[in-house]
Amino acid sequence: MKIIMLGAPGAGKGTQAVKIAKEYSIPHVSTGDIFRANIKNGTELGKKAKSYMDKGQLVPDEVTIEMLLKRIEEDDCGGGYVLDGFPRTIAQAESLKKSLEAKKQKIDYAINIDVPDSAIVERMSGRRSCPKCGASYHVSFNPPKKEGTCDNCGESLIQRDDDKPETVEKRLEVYHEQTKPLVDYYDSEGILKTVDGTKTTDEVFKAIAEVLK
Ligand code: AP5
């Protein structure tokens, strides 16, 4: 099963991708998490990505596409994967399609989590993330069992640098300009499934599980 998660920043792509990965035993591949791991490890890729991420801009396609296509070649992706945060531009979607077609493969579903912009800022300001496993929490809507600690791996949770209100606004602007066109793109490919992302995380997952059934 090869799945793409679509939706605005903060729509809940990461939250749902973790659940899907667990339910279907496939890897959760998040380009944002890969960039953040590189930033943490001080790599050249991390330094380059940080300069864009801190401004709420997209990391250039030539960096991101190569990185993602290499990641999905790894052994754990042989039985499928859930992509979170990729593709984010039409050029990324086209490159992915071309690369999969060359192997006689295709994406099965593009799941679009629909949340209005008005709900996004509240979600981002309360978000706490695990720097180790990528799990995402919210201080009110989805708190961890023990405050400040990841339920999955016990790591201390952090607030992301790009969750400041002014950066969130820029990320939303970039989403509408460059990423939202992918909703029409995957609709015309016949694999788009839109779910209402304003419900609780369990209800959203139930809707996604219905689609994947
Ligand atoms: P990335 O890490 O992908 O960030 P994003 O797409 O902006 O998405 P988020 O991780 O912010 O949100 P999400 O939809 O996963 O929501 P979450 O589940 O955490 O990318 C970061 C940056 O990296 C980009 O800005 C860009 O610079 C760069 N980048 C990454 N990929 C790239 C690419 N392909 N090309 C170029 N650049 C790239 O949920 C958010 C909050 O809401 C949490 O607190 C959560 O607990 C809460 N929540 C979730 N669901 C619900 C619900 N149903 N009800 C109430 N609260 C909820």
PDB file of N, CA and C in Angstrom, residues 145-183:
ATOM      1  N   LYS A 145       0.470  10.952  27.616  1.00  0.00           N
ATOM      2  CA  LYS A 145       0.039  10.410  28.920  1.00  0.00           C
ATOM      3  C   LYS A 145       0.780  11.124  30.049  1.00  0.00           C
ATOM      4  N   LYS A 146       2.109  11.337  29.867  1.00  0.00           N
ATOM      5  CA  LYS A 146       2.891  12.047  30.885  1.00  0.00           C
ATOM      6  C   LYS A 146       3.335  13.372  30.251  1.00  0.00           C
ATOM      7  N   GLU A 147       3.011  14.468  30.911  1.00  0.00           N
ATOM      8  CA  GLU A 147       3.286  15.791  30.328  1.00  0.00           C
ATOM      9  C   GLU A 147       4.740  15.919  29.862  1.00  0.00           C
ATOM     10  N   GLY A 148       4.921  16.392  28.621  1.00  0.00           N
ATOM     11  CA  GLY A 148       6.263  16.678  28.113  1.00  0.00           C
ATOM     12  C   GLY A 148       7.048  15.455  27.676  1.00  0.00           C
ATOM     13  N   THR A 149       6.429  14.246  27.684  1.00  0.00           N
ATOM     14  CA  THR A 149       7.174  13.016  27.363  1.00  0.00           C
ATOM     15  C   THR A 149       6.445  12.218  26.281  1.00  0.00           C
ATOM     16  N   CYS A 150       7.211  11.718  25.304  1.00  0.00           N
ATOM     17  CA  CYS A 150       6.599  10.967  24.202  1.00  0.00           C
ATOM     18  C   CYS A 150       6.069   9.607  24.685  1.00  0.00           C
ATOM     19  N   ASP A 151       4.808   9.305  24.357  1.00  0.00           N
ATOM     20  CA  ASP A 151       4.206   8.016  24.729  1.00  0.00           C
ATOM     21  C   ASP A 151       4.946   6.850  24.073  1.00  0.00           C
ATOM     22  N   ASN A 152       5.424   7.067  22.821  1.00  0.00           N
ATOM     23  CA  ASN A 152       6.013   5.960  22.062  1.00  0.00           C
ATOM     24  C   ASN A 152       7.413   5.603  22.522  1.00  0.00           C
ATOM     25  N   CYS A 153       8.256   6.641  22.739  1.00  0.00           N
ATOM     26  CA  CYS A 153       9.674   6.332  22.964  1.00  0.00           C
ATOM     27  C   CYS A 153      10.257   6.981  24.217  1.00  0.00           C
ATOM     28  N   GLY A 154       9.449   7.766  24.949  1.00  0.00           N
ATOM     29  CA  GLY A 154       9.929   8.318  26.223  1.00  0.00           C
ATOM     30  C   GLY A 154      10.797   9.558  26.106  1.00  0.00           C
ATOM     31  N   GLU A 155      11.043  10.023  24.884  1.00  0.00           N
ATOM     32  CA  GLU A 155      11.872  11.222  24.654  1.00  0.00           C
ATOM     33  C   GLU A 155      11.140  12.482  25.155  1.00  0.00           C
ATOM     34  N   SER A 156      11.905  13.519  25.541  1.00  0.00           N
ATOM     35  CA  SER A 156      11.279  14.788  25.951  1.00  0.00           C
ATOM     36  C   SER A 156      10.726  15.502  24.724  1.00  0.00           C
ATOM     37  N   LEU A 157       9.509  16.004  24.824  1.00  0.00           N
ATOM     38  CA  LEU A 157       8.870  16.666  23.682  1.00  0.00           C
ATOM     39  C   LEU A 157       9.385  18.092  23.545  1.00  0.00           C
ATOM     40  N   ILE A 158       9.349  18.613  22.301  1.00  0.00           N
ATOM     41  CA  ILE A 158       9.814  19.979  22.030  1.00  0.00           C
ATOM     42  C   ILE A 158       8.736  20.756  21.260  1.00  0.00           C
ATOM     43  N   GLN A 159       8.893  22.084  21.252  1.00  0.00           N
ATOM     44  CA  GLN A 159       8.049  22.914  20.385  1.00  0.00           C
ATOM     45  C   GLN A 159       8.888  23.239  19.146  1.00  0.00           C
ATOM     46  N   ARG A 160       8.328  23.041  17.958  1.00  0.00           N
ATOM     47  CA  ARG A 160       9.108  23.254  16.738  1.00  0.00           C
ATOM     48  C   ARG A 160       9.402  24.732  16.492  1.00  0.00           C
ATOM     49  N   ASP A 161      10.613  25.031  15.952  1.00  0.00           N
ATOM     50  CA  ASP A 161      11.002  26.417  15.662  1.00  0.00           C
ATOM     51  C   ASP A 161      10.047  27.072  14.674  1.00  0.00           C
ATOM     52  N   ASP A 162       9.516  26.272  13.729  1.00  0.00           N
ATOM     53  CA  ASP A 162       8.676  26.890  12.680  1.00  0.00           C
ATOM     54  C   ASP A 162       7.203  26.968  13.089  1.00  0.00           C
ATOM     55  N   ASP A 163       6.893  26.784  14.368  1.00  0.00           N
ATOM     56  CA  ASP A 163       5.496  26.913  14.827  1.00  0.00           C
ATOM     57  C   ASP A 163       5.199  28.297  15.413  1.00  0.00           C
ATOM     58  N   LYS A 164       6.107  29.266  15.213  1.00  0.00           N
ATOM     59  CA  LYS A 164       5.825  30.646  15.639  1.00  0.00           C
ATOM     60  C   LYS A 164       4.724  31.194  14.733  1.00  0.00           C
ATOM     61  N   PRO A 165       3.809  32.039  15.276  1.00  0.00           N
ATOM     62  CA  PRO A 165       2.665  32.490  14.474  1.00  0.00           C
ATOM     63  C   PRO A 165       3.043  33.109  13.125  1.00  0.00           C
ATOM     64  N   GLU A 166       4.119  33.919  13.066  1.00  0.00           N
ATOM     65  CA  GLU A 166       4.446  34.564  11.780  1.00  0.00           C
ATOM     66  C   GLU A 166       4.943  33.539  10.759  1.00  0.00           C
ATOM     67  N   THR A 167       5.661  32.507  11.240  1.00  0.00           N
ATOM     68  CA  THR A 167       6.140  31.462  10.312  1.00  0.00           C
ATOM     69  C   THR A 167       4.966  30.598   9.861  1.00  0.00           C
ATOM     70  N   VAL A 168       4.025  30.351  10.769  1.00  0.00           N
ATOM     71  CA  VAL A 168       2.848  29.552  10.417  1.00  0.00           C
ATOM     72  C   VAL A 168       2.068  30.261   9.300  1.00  0.00           C
ATOM     73  N   GLU A 169       1.930  31.590   9.431  1.00  0.00           N
ATOM     74  CA  GLU A 169       1.208  32.344   8.382  1.00  0.00           C
ATOM     75  C   GLU A 169       1.874  32.171   7.028  1.00  0.00           C
ATOM     76  N   LYS A 170       3.217  32.246   7.007  1.00  0.00           N
ATOM     77  CA  LYS A 170       3.963  32.095   5.758  1.00  0.00           C
ATOM     78  C   LYS A 170       3.776  30.673   5.216  1.00  0.00           C
ATOM     79  N   ARG A 171       3.811  29.688   6.121  1.00  0.00           N
ATOM     80  CA  ARG A 171       3.656  28.293   5.672  1.00  0.00           C
ATOM     81  C   ARG A 171       2.284  28.078   5.042  1.00  0.00           C
ATOM     82  N   LEU A 172       1.279  28.725   5.630  1.00  0.00           N
ATOM     83  CA  LEU A 172      -0.073  28.596   5.055  1.00  0.00           C
ATOM     84  C   LEU A 172      -0.151  29.226   3.669  1.00  0.00           C
ATOM     85  N   GLU A 173       0.522  30.382   3.537  1.00  0.00           N
ATOM     86  CA  GLU A 173       0.529  31.073   2.232  1.00  0.00           C
ATOM     87  C   GLU A 173       1.197  30.172   1.173  1.00  0.00           C
ATOM     88  N   VAL A 174       2.345  29.606   1.565  1.00  0.00           N
ATOM     89  CA  VAL A 174       3.073  28.719   0.640  1.00  0.00           C
ATOM     90  C   VAL A 174       2.215  27.492   0.313  1.00  0.00           C
ATOM     91  N   TYR A 175       1.501  26.983   1.307  1.00  0.00           N
ATOM     92  CA  TYR A 175       0.633  25.814   1.078  1.00  0.00           C
ATOM     93  C   TYR A 175      -0.405  26.141  -0.007  1.00  0.00           C
ATOM     94  N   HIS A 176      -1.092  27.288   0.140  1.00  0.00           N
ATOM     95  CA  HIS A 176      -2.148  27.619  -0.822  1.00  0.00           C
ATOM     96  C   HIS A 176      -1.588  27.831  -2.231  1.00  0.00           C
ATOM     97  N   GLU A 177      -0.393  28.439  -2.299  1.00  0.00           N
ATOM     98  CA  GLU A 177       0.202  28.709  -3.622  1.00  0.00           C
ATOM     99  C   GLU A 177       0.750  27.452  -4.287  1.00  0.00           C
ATOM    100  N   GLN A 178       1.509  26.652  -3.521  1.00  0.00           N
ATOM    101  CA  GLN A 178       2.297  25.603  -4.172  1.00  0.00           C
ATOM    102  C   GLN A 178       1.809  24.181  -3.926  1.00  0.00           C
ATOM    103  N   THR A 179       1.137  23.939  -2.807  1.00  0.00           N
ATOM    104  CA  THR A 179       0.785  22.547  -2.475  1.00  0.00           C
ATOM    105  C   THR A 179      -0.681  22.231  -2.728  1.00  0.00           C
ATOM    106  N   LYS A 180      -1.574  23.194  -2.476  1.00  0.00           N
ATOM    107  CA  LYS A 180      -3.000  22.894  -2.648  1.00  0.00           C
ATOM    108  C   LYS A 180      -3.348  22.435  -4.075  1.00  0.00           C
ATOM    109  N   PRO A 181      -2.665  22.956  -5.111  1.00  0.00           N
ATOM    110  CA  PRO A 181      -2.961  22.440  -6.463  1.00  0.00           C
ATOM    111  C   PRO A 181      -2.843  20.918  -6.586  1.00  0.00           C
ATOM    112  N   LEU A 182      -2.140  20.280  -5.643  1.00  0.00           N
ATOM    113  CA  LEU A 182      -2.017  18.814  -5.699  1.00  0.00           C
ATOM    114  C   LEU A 182      -3.347  18.110  -5.428  1.00  0.00           C
ATOM    115  N   VAL A 183      -4.269  18.819  -4.753  1.00  0.00           N
ATOM    116  CA  VAL A 183      -5.585  18.221  -4.501  1.00  0.00           C
ATOM    117  C   VAL A 183      -6.265  17.954  -5.851  1.00  0.00           C
TER     118      VAL A 183
END
